[in-house]
Every structure is written in structure tokens, then in C-alpha cells.
C-alpha positions as YAML, in Angstrom:
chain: A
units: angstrom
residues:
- id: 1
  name: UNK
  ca: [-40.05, 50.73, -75.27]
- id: 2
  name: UNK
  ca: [-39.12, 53.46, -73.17]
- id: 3
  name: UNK
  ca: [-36.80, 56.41, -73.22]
- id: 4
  name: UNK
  ca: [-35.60, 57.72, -70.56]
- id: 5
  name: UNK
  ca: [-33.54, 61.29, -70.26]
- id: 6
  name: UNK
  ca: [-31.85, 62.45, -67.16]
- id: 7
  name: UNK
  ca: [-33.22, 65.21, -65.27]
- id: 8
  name: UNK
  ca: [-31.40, 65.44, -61.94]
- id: 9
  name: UNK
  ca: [-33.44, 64.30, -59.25]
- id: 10
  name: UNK
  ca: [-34.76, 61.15, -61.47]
- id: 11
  name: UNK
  ca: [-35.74, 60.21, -64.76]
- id: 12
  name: UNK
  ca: [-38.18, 61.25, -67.51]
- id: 13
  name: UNK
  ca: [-39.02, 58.58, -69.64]
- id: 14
  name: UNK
  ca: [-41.17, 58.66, -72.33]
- id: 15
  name: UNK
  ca: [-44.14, 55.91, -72.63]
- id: 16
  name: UNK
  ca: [-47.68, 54.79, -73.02]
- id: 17
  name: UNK
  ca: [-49.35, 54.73, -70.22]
- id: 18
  name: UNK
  ca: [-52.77, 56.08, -69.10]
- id: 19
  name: UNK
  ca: [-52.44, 59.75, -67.57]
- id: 20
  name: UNK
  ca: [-52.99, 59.27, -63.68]
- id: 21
  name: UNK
  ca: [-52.74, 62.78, -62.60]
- id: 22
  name: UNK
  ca: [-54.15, 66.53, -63.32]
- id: 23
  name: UNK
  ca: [-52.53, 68.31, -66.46]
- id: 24
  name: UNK
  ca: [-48.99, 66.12, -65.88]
- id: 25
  name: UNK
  ca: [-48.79, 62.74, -68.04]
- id: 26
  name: UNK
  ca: [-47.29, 59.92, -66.12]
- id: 27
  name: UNK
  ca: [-43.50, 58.78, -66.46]
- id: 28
  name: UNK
  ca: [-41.74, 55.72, -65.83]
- id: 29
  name: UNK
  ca: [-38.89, 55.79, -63.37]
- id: 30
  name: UNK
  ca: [-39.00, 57.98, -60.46]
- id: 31
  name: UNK
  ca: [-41.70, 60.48, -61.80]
- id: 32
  name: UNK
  ca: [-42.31, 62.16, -58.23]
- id: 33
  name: UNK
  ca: [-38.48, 63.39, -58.21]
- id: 34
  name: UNK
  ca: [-39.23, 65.21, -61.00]
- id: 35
  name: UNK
  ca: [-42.42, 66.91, -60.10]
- id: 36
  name: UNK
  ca: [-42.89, 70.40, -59.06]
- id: 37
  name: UNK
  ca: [-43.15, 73.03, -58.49]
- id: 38
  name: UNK
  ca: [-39.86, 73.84, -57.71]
- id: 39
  name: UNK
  ca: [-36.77, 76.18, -58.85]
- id: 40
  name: UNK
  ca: [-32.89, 76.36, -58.22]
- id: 41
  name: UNK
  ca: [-30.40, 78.68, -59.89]
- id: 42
  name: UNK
  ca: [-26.86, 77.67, -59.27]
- id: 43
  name: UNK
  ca: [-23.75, 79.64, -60.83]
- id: 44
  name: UNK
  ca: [-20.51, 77.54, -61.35]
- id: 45
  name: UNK
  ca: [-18.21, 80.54, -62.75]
- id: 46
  name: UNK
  ca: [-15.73, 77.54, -63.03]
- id: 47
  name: UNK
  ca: [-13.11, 79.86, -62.12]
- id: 48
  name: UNK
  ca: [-13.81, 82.88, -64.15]
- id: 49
  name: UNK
  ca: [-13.49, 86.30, -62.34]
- id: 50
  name: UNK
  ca: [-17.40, 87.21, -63.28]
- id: 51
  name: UNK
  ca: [-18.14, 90.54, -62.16]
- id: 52
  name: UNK
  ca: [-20.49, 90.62, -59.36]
- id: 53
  name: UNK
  ca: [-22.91, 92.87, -61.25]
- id: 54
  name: UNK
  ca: [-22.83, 89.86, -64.13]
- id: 55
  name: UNK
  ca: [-23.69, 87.25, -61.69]
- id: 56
  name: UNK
  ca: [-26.85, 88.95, -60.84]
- id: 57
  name: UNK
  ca: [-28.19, 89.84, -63.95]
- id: 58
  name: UNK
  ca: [-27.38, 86.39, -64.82]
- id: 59
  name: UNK
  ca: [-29.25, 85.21, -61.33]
- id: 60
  name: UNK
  ca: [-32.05, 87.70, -61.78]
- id: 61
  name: UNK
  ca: [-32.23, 86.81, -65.46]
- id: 62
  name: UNK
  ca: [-32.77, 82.96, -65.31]
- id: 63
  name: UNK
  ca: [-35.48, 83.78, -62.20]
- id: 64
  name: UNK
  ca: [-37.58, 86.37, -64.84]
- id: 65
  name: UNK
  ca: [-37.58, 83.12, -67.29]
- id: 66
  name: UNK
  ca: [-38.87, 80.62, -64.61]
- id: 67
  name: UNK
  ca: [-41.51, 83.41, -63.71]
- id: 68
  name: UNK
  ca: [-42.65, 84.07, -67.99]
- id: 69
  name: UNK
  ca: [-43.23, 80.59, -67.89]
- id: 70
  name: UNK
  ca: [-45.53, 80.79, -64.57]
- id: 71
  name: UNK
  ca: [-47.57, 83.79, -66.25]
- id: 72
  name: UNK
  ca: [-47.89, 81.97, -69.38]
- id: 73
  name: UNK
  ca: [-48.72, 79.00, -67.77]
- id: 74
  name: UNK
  ca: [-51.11, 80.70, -65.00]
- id: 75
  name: UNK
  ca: [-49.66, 78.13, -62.81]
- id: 76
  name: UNK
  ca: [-46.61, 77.19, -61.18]
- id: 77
  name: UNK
  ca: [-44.27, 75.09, -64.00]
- id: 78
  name: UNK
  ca: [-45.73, 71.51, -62.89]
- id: 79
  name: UNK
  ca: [-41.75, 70.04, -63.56]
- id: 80
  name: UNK
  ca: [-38.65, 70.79, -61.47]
- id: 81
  name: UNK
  ca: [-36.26, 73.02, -62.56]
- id: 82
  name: UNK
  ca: [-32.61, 73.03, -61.38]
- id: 83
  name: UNK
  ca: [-30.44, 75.35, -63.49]
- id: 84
  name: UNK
  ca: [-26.47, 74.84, -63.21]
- id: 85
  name: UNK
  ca: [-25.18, 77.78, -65.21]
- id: 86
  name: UNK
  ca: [-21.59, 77.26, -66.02]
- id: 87
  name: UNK
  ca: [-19.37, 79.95, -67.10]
- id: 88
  name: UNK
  ca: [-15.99, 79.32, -69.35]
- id: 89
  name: UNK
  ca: [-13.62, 81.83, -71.02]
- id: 90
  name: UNK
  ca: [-11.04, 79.02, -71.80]
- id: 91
  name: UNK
  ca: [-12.44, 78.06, -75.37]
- id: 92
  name: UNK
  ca: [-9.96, 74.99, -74.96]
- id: 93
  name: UNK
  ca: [-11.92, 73.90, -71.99]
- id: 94
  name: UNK
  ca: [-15.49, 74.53, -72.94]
- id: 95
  name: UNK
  ca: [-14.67, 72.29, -77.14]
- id: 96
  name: UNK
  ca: [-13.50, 69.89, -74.58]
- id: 97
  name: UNK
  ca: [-16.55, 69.53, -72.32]
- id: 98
  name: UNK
  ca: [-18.96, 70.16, -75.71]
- id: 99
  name: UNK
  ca: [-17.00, 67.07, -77.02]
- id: 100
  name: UNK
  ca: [-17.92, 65.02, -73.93]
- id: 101
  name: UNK
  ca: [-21.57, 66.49, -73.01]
- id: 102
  name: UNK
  ca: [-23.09, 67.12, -76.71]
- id: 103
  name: UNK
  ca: [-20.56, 66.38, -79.29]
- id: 104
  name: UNK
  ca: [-22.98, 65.87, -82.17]
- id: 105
  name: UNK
  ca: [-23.55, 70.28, -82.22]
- id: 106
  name: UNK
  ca: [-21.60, 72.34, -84.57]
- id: 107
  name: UNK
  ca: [-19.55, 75.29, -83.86]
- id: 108
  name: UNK
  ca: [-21.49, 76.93, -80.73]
- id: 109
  name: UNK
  ca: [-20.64, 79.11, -77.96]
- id: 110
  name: UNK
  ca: [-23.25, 78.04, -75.73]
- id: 111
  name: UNK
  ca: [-25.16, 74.36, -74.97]
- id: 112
  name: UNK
  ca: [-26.73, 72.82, -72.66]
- id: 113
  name: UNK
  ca: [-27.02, 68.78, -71.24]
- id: 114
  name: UNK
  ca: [-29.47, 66.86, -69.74]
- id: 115
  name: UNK
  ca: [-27.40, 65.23, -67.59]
- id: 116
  name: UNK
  ca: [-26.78, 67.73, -63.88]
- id: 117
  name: UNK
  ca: [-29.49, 70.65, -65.97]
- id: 118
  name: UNK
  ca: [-26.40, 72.34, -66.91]
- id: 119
  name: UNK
  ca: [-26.18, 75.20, -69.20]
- id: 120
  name: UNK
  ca: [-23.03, 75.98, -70.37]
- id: 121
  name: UNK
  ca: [-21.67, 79.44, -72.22]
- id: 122
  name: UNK
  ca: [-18.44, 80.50, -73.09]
- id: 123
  name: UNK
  ca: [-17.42, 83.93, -71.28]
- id: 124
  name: UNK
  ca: [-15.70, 86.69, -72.64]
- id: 125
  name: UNK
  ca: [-14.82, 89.18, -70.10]
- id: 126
  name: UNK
  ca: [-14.63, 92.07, -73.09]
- id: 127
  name: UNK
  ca: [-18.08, 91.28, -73.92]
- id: 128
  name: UNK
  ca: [-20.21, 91.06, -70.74]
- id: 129
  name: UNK
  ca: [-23.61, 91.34, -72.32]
- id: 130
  name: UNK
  ca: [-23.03, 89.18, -75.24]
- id: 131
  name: UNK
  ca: [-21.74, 86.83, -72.40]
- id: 132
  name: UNK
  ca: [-24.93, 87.36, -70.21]
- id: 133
  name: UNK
  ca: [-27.31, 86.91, -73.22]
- id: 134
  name: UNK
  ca: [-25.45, 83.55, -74.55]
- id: 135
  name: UNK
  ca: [-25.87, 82.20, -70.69]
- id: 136
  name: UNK
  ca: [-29.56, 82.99, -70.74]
- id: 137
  name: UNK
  ca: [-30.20, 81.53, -73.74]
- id: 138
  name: UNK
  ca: [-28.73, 78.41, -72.41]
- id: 139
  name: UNK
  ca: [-31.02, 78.57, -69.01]
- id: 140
  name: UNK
  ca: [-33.95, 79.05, -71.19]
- id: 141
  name: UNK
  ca: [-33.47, 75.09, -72.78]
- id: 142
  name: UNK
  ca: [-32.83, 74.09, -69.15]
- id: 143
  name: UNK
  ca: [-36.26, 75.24, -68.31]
- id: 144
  name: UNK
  ca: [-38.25, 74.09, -71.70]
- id: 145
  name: UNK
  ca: [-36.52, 70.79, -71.73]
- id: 146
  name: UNK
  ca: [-37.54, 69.99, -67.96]
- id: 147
  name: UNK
  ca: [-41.13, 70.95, -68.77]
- id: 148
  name: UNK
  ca: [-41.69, 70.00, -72.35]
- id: 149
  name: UNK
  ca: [-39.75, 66.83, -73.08]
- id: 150
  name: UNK
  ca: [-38.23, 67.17, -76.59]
- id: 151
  name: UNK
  ca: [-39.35, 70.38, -77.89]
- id: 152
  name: UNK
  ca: [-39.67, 71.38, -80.97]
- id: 153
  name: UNK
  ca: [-36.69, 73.56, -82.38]
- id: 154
  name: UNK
  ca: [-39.03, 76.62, -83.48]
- id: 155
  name: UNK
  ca: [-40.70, 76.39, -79.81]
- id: 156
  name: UNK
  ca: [-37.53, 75.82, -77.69]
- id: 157
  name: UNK
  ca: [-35.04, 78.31, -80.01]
- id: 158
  name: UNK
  ca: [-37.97, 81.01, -80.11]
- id: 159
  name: UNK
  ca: [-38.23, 81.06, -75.98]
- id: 160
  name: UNK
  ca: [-34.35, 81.00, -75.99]
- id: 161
  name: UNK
  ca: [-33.98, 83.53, -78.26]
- id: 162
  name: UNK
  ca: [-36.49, 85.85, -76.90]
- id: 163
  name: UNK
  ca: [-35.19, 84.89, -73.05]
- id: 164
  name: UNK
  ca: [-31.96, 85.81, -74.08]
- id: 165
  name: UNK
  ca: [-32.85, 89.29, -74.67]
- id: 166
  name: UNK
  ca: [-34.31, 90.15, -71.27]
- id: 167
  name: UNK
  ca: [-32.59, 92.69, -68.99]
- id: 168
  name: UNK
  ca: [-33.90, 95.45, -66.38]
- id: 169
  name: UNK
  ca: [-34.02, 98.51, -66.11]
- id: 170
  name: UNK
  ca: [-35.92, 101.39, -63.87]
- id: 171
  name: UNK
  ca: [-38.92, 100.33, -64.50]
- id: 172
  name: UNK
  ca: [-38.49, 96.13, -64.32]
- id: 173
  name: UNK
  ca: [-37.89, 93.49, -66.18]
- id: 174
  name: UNK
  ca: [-37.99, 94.55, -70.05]
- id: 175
  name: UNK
  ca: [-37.29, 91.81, -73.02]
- id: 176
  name: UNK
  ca: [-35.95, 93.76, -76.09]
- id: 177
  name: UNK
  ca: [-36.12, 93.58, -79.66]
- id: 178
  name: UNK
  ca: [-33.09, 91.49, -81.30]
- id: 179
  name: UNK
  ca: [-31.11, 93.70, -83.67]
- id: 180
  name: UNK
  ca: [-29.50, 91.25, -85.86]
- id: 181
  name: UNK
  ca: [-32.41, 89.00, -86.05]
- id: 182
  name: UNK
  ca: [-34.64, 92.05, -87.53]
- id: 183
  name: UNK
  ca: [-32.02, 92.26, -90.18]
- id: 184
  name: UNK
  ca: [-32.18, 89.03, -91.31]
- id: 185
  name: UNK
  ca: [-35.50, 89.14, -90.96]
- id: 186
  name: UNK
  ca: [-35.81, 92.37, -93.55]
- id: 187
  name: UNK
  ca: [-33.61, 90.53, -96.13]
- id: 188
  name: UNK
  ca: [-36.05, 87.64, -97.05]
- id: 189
  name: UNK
  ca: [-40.03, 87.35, -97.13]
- id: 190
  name: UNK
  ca: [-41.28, 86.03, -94.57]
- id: 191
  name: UNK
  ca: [-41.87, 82.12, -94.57]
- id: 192
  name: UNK
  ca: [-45.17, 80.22, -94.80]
- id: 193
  name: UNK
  ca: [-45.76, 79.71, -91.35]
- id: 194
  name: UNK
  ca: [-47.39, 75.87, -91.03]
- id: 195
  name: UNK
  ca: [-44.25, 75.35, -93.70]
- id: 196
  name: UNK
  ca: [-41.73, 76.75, -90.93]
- id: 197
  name: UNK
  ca: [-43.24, 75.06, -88.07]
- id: 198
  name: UNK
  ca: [-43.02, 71.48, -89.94]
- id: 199
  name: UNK
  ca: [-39.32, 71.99, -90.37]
- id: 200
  name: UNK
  ca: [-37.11, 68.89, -90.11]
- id: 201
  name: UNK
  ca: [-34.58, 68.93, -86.81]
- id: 202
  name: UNK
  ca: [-31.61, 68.68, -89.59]
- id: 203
  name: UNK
  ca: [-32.62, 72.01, -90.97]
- id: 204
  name: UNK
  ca: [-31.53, 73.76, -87.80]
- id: 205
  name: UNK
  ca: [-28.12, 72.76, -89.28]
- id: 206
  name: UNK
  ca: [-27.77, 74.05, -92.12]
- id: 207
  name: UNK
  ca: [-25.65, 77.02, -93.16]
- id: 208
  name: UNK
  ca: [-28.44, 79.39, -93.52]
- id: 209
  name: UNK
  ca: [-30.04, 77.63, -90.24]
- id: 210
  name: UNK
  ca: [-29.18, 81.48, -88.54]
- id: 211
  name: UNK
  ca: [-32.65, 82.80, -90.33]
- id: 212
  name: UNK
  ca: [-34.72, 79.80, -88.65]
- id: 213
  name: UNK
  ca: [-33.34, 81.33, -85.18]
- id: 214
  name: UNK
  ca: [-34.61, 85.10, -86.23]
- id: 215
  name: UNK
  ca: [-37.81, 83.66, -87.53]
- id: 216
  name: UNK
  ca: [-38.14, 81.62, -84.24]
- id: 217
  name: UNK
  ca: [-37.83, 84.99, -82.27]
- id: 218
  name: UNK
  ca: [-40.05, 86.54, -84.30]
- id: 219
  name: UNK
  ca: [-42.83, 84.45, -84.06]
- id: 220
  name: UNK
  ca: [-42.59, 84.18, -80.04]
- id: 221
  name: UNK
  ca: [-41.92, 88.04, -79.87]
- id: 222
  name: UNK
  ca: [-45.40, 88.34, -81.91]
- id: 223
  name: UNK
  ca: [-47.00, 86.49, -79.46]
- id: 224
  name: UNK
  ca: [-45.45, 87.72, -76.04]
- id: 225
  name: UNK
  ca: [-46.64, 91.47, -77.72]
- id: 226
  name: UNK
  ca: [-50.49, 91.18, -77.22]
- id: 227
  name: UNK
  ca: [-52.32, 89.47, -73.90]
- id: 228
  name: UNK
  ca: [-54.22, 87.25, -77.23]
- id: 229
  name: UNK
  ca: [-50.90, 86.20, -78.26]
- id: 230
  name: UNK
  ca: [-49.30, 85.36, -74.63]
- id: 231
  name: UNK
  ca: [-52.82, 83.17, -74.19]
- id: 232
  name: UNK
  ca: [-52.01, 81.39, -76.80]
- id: 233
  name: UNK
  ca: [-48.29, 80.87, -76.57]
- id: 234
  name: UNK
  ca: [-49.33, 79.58, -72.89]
- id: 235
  name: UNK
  ca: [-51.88, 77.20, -73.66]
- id: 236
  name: UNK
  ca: [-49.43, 75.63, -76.39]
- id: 237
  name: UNK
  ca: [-46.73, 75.50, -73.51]
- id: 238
  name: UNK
  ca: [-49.14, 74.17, -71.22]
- id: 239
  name: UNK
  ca: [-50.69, 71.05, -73.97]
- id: 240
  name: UNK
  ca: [-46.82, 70.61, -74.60]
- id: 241
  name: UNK
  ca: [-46.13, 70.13, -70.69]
- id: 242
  name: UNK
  ca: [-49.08, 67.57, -70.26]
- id: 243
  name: UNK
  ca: [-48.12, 65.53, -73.47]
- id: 244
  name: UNK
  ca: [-44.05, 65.88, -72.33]
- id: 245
  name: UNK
  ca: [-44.00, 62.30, -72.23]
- id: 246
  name: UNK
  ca: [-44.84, 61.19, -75.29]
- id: 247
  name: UNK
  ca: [-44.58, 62.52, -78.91]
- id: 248
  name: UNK
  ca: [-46.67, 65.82, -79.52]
- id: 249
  name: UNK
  ca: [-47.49, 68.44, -82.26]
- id: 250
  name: UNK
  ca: [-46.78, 71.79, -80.39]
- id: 251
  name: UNK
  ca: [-47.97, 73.66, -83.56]
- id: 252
  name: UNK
  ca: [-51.22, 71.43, -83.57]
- id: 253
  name: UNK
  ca: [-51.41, 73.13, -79.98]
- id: 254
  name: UNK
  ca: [-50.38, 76.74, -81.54]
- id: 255
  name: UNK
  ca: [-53.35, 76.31, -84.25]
- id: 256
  name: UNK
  ca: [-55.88, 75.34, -81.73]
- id: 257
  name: UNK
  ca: [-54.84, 78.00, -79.38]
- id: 258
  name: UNK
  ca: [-55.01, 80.59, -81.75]
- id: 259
  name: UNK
  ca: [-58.75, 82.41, -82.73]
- id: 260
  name: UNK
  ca: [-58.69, 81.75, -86.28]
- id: 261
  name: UNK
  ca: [-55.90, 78.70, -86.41]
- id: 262
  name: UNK
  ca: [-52.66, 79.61, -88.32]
- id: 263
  name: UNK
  ca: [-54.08, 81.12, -90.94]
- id: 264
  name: UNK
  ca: [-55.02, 83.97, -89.51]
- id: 265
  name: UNK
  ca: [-52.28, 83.72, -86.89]
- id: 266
  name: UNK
  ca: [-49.66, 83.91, -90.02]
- id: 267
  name: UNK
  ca: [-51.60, 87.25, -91.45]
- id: 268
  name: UNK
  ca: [-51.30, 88.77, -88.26]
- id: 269
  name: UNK
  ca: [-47.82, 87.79, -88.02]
- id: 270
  name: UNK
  ca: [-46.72, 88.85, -90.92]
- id: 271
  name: UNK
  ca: [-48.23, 92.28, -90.89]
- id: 272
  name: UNK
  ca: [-46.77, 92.80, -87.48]
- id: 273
  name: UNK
  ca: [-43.43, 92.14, -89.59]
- id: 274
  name: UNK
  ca: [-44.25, 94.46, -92.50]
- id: 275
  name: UNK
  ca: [-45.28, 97.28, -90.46]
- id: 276
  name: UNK
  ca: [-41.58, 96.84, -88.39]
- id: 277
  name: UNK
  ca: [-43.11, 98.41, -84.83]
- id: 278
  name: UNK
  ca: [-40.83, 95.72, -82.67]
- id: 279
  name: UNK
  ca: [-41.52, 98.21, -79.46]
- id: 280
  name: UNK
  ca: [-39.87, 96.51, -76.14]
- id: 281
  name: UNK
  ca: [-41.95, 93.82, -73.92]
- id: 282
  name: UNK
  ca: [-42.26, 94.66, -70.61]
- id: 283
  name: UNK
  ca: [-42.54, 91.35, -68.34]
- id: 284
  name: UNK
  ca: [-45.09, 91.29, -65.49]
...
């Protein structure tokens, strides 16, 4: 039995068979439509006003994600990506096309669809960085979806959450700390880590699913910090890319990748936490 998920050019469908190529596992359907390397940003403001200064953070944004993913990968992304950013302020508009692209979500202000790599965010002209950080969090599951498949929620939200945050300033491209995730974070202990990373889809759902996200960010913040923890991180993205077509353990990846495993990954990670010095991450 196959699956097969829309991805623009052609179809990724998951399967069986015996890899045929270098670090990519084959797919049935038309597999060479979706193989890279190659990158398009589109912006459909969908007739918002956006500022022009907007549009190219949002542009410049979405191009520093595709490029974190080529340094972690030390290789060009071996998937297309085609990102269709689509911008709403009419909250009328975007519960309509939620209903019709991904009706099973809760309340969100931002989603995104297989179907045309769209990312879709509501816009609020009174907020423009709240606006430009809910788009990029939306281009970030464009990207992890066309290279990993079905991605694990603490994988795919961590990247999106820690995308989301990236801006520049005098100096380049600079990926903050997330304010309202380190509070959460300060409120509880922090979680056994192979617990966390064995978390059922449906717990992403949950009321108090908002602590997952900041733990999420945590974690890939941790790693992005240290050129040990960006190795790591990469060679879990790049096992998750070659296995993209069939079912995978990403945190199997994340223990193997890591000098010690997760148990000495989660002491590291957790003292990072206690000791509270989130400094920014500059991206190269």
C-alpha cells in the first residue's frame, strides 16, 4: 500500500522499495519532479496592502530557513522546495480556507497544506512582526515537510518555532530567544527528554499543548547554540531526509547523533535551561 502526498511538481508516496539512489530513498509516482536541489519563494499578499519592508523580511526570512537547512545538512536540501506564502487579514476568509485546506486543526492563526506548498498566516497590519513571525513559522513546515515526509511534531514545531524567530540586523541574519516560550519554560521542570520525544501526535492538542511548542524550541535552540549540537541536529535532519519515505524514528537519529545518546544530551540540555544564558544565534 502506498501513500501518496502532494508536493507540487509530483507526488511523494511512501513505500517499500529498495533505495536506488545516494542519501534519497526512492518514491513511487513521479519521484524526479520532486528532486532537488531547488528553491522558490512566492508571496500571494491575497490582496493585503503588506508593506514593502514586510515583504522582504518575509522574502529574506523564508531564504535564511532554506539556507539553515543547507548548513545543517552540509549539502544542498536533496527535495524541492516551492514556498507559496499567503497573506490574509480577513479572519472570515482565512476559517474559510482552514475549513477547506486543513479543517481537522483547532483554533490557529497560521497553517500550512500540502497541496500548491502553501503556507498560510493571518495578517494583522497593527502587528507586523507578530505577522512576519506567524508567516515564517508557516514556511518553515513547507520546507521540513518537502524534505522529511511526516515529521515528527517535536522536530517539525522545534524548526518552526525557532525559524520563526529569525530577523536581521547590522550584522546578518540573527535567530532570537522566544520570550514567552522561556516563561513557560521557567514555570514547570523540565520534561524527561526520551519521554517528550515519544509524545503521541494527539498531545499536540491538548489545552496545555502550548508548553510542548516552548519545549520544542528549546530543545532545537540548545542544539543550533554549539557547532556539537548543530552536527547533530543535521545528521538527524539528514537520516530523516533519506528515510522520508517510509516510517522513521527521528529521535533514534537524535540519540545516535548525539556523543553520549540522550542521556547525556538531556543533562546538557537541561543545565543549559537551569543556568537561563539563552544569548542570540547568529546564522552563517
Amino acid at each position: 500500500m502506498w501513500l501518496c502526498l502532494a508536493l507540487g511538481l509530483g507526488l511523494l508516496c511512501v513505500g517499500g522499495a529498495p533505495a536506488r539512489a545516494v542519501q534519497l530513498s526512492p518514491c513511487q509516482g513521479n519521484f524526479e519532479a520532486v528532486r532537488g536541489p531547488s528553491y522558490r519563494f512566492a508571496l500571494d499578499p491575497a490582496g493585503v496592502p503588506v508593506p514593502a519592508v514586510l515583504a522582504e523580511e518575509l522574502e529574506l526570512g523564508a531564504q535564511a530557513i532554506y539556507d539553515n537547512w543547507r548548513s545543517l545538512l552540509s549539502a544542498e536540501p536533496p527535495f524541492v522546495v516551492e514556498i507559496n506564502l499567503r497573506l490574509l487579514s480577513d479572519r472570515a476568509a482565512f476559517a474559510a480556507l482552514k475549513s477547506q485546506l486543513a479543517p481537522d486543526l483547532p483554533d490557529v492563526t497560521g497553517f500550512y497544506a500540502w497541496e500548491g506548498n502553501l503556507a498560510v498566516a493571518l495578517y494583522e497590519s497593527g502587528n507586523p512582526t507578530q505577522s512576519r513571525r506567524r508567516a515564517l513559522h508557516e514556511v518553515s513546515h513547507v520546507v521540513t515537510a518537502a524534505q522529511t515526509g511526516a515529521a515528527p511534531h517535536w522536530l517539525a514545531e522545534g524548526l518552526a518555532e525557532f525559524h520563526e524567530m529569525v530577523h536581521s540586523d547590522s550584522g546578518g541574519l540573527v535567530v532570537s530567544a522566544n520570550g514567552r516560550h522561556l516563561r513557560l519554560l521557567h514555570a514547570h521542570s523540565p520534561p524527561d527528554l526520551g519521554v517528550f520525544l515519544g509524545l503521541p501526535a494527539e498531545a499536540w492538542h491538548r489545552e496545555d499543548s502550548q508548553r510542548l511548542y516552548a519545549i520544542a524550541w528549546s530543545l532545537v535552540y540548545f542544539l543550533m547554540g554549539s557547532s556539537e549540537g548543530r552536527g547533530a541536529l543535521g545528521q538527524t535532519l539528514q537520516q530523516s531526509t533519506t528515510h522520508s519515505c517510509q516510517a522513521y524514528s527521528a529521535a533514534s537519529f537524535l540519540d545516535r547523533a548525539w556523543p553520549g545518546g540522550l542521556p547525556d544530551l538531556q543533562r546538557q540540555w537541561h543545565g543549559w535551561l537551569a543556568r537561563g544564558e539563552f544569548a542570540a544565534i547568529r546564522l552563517p
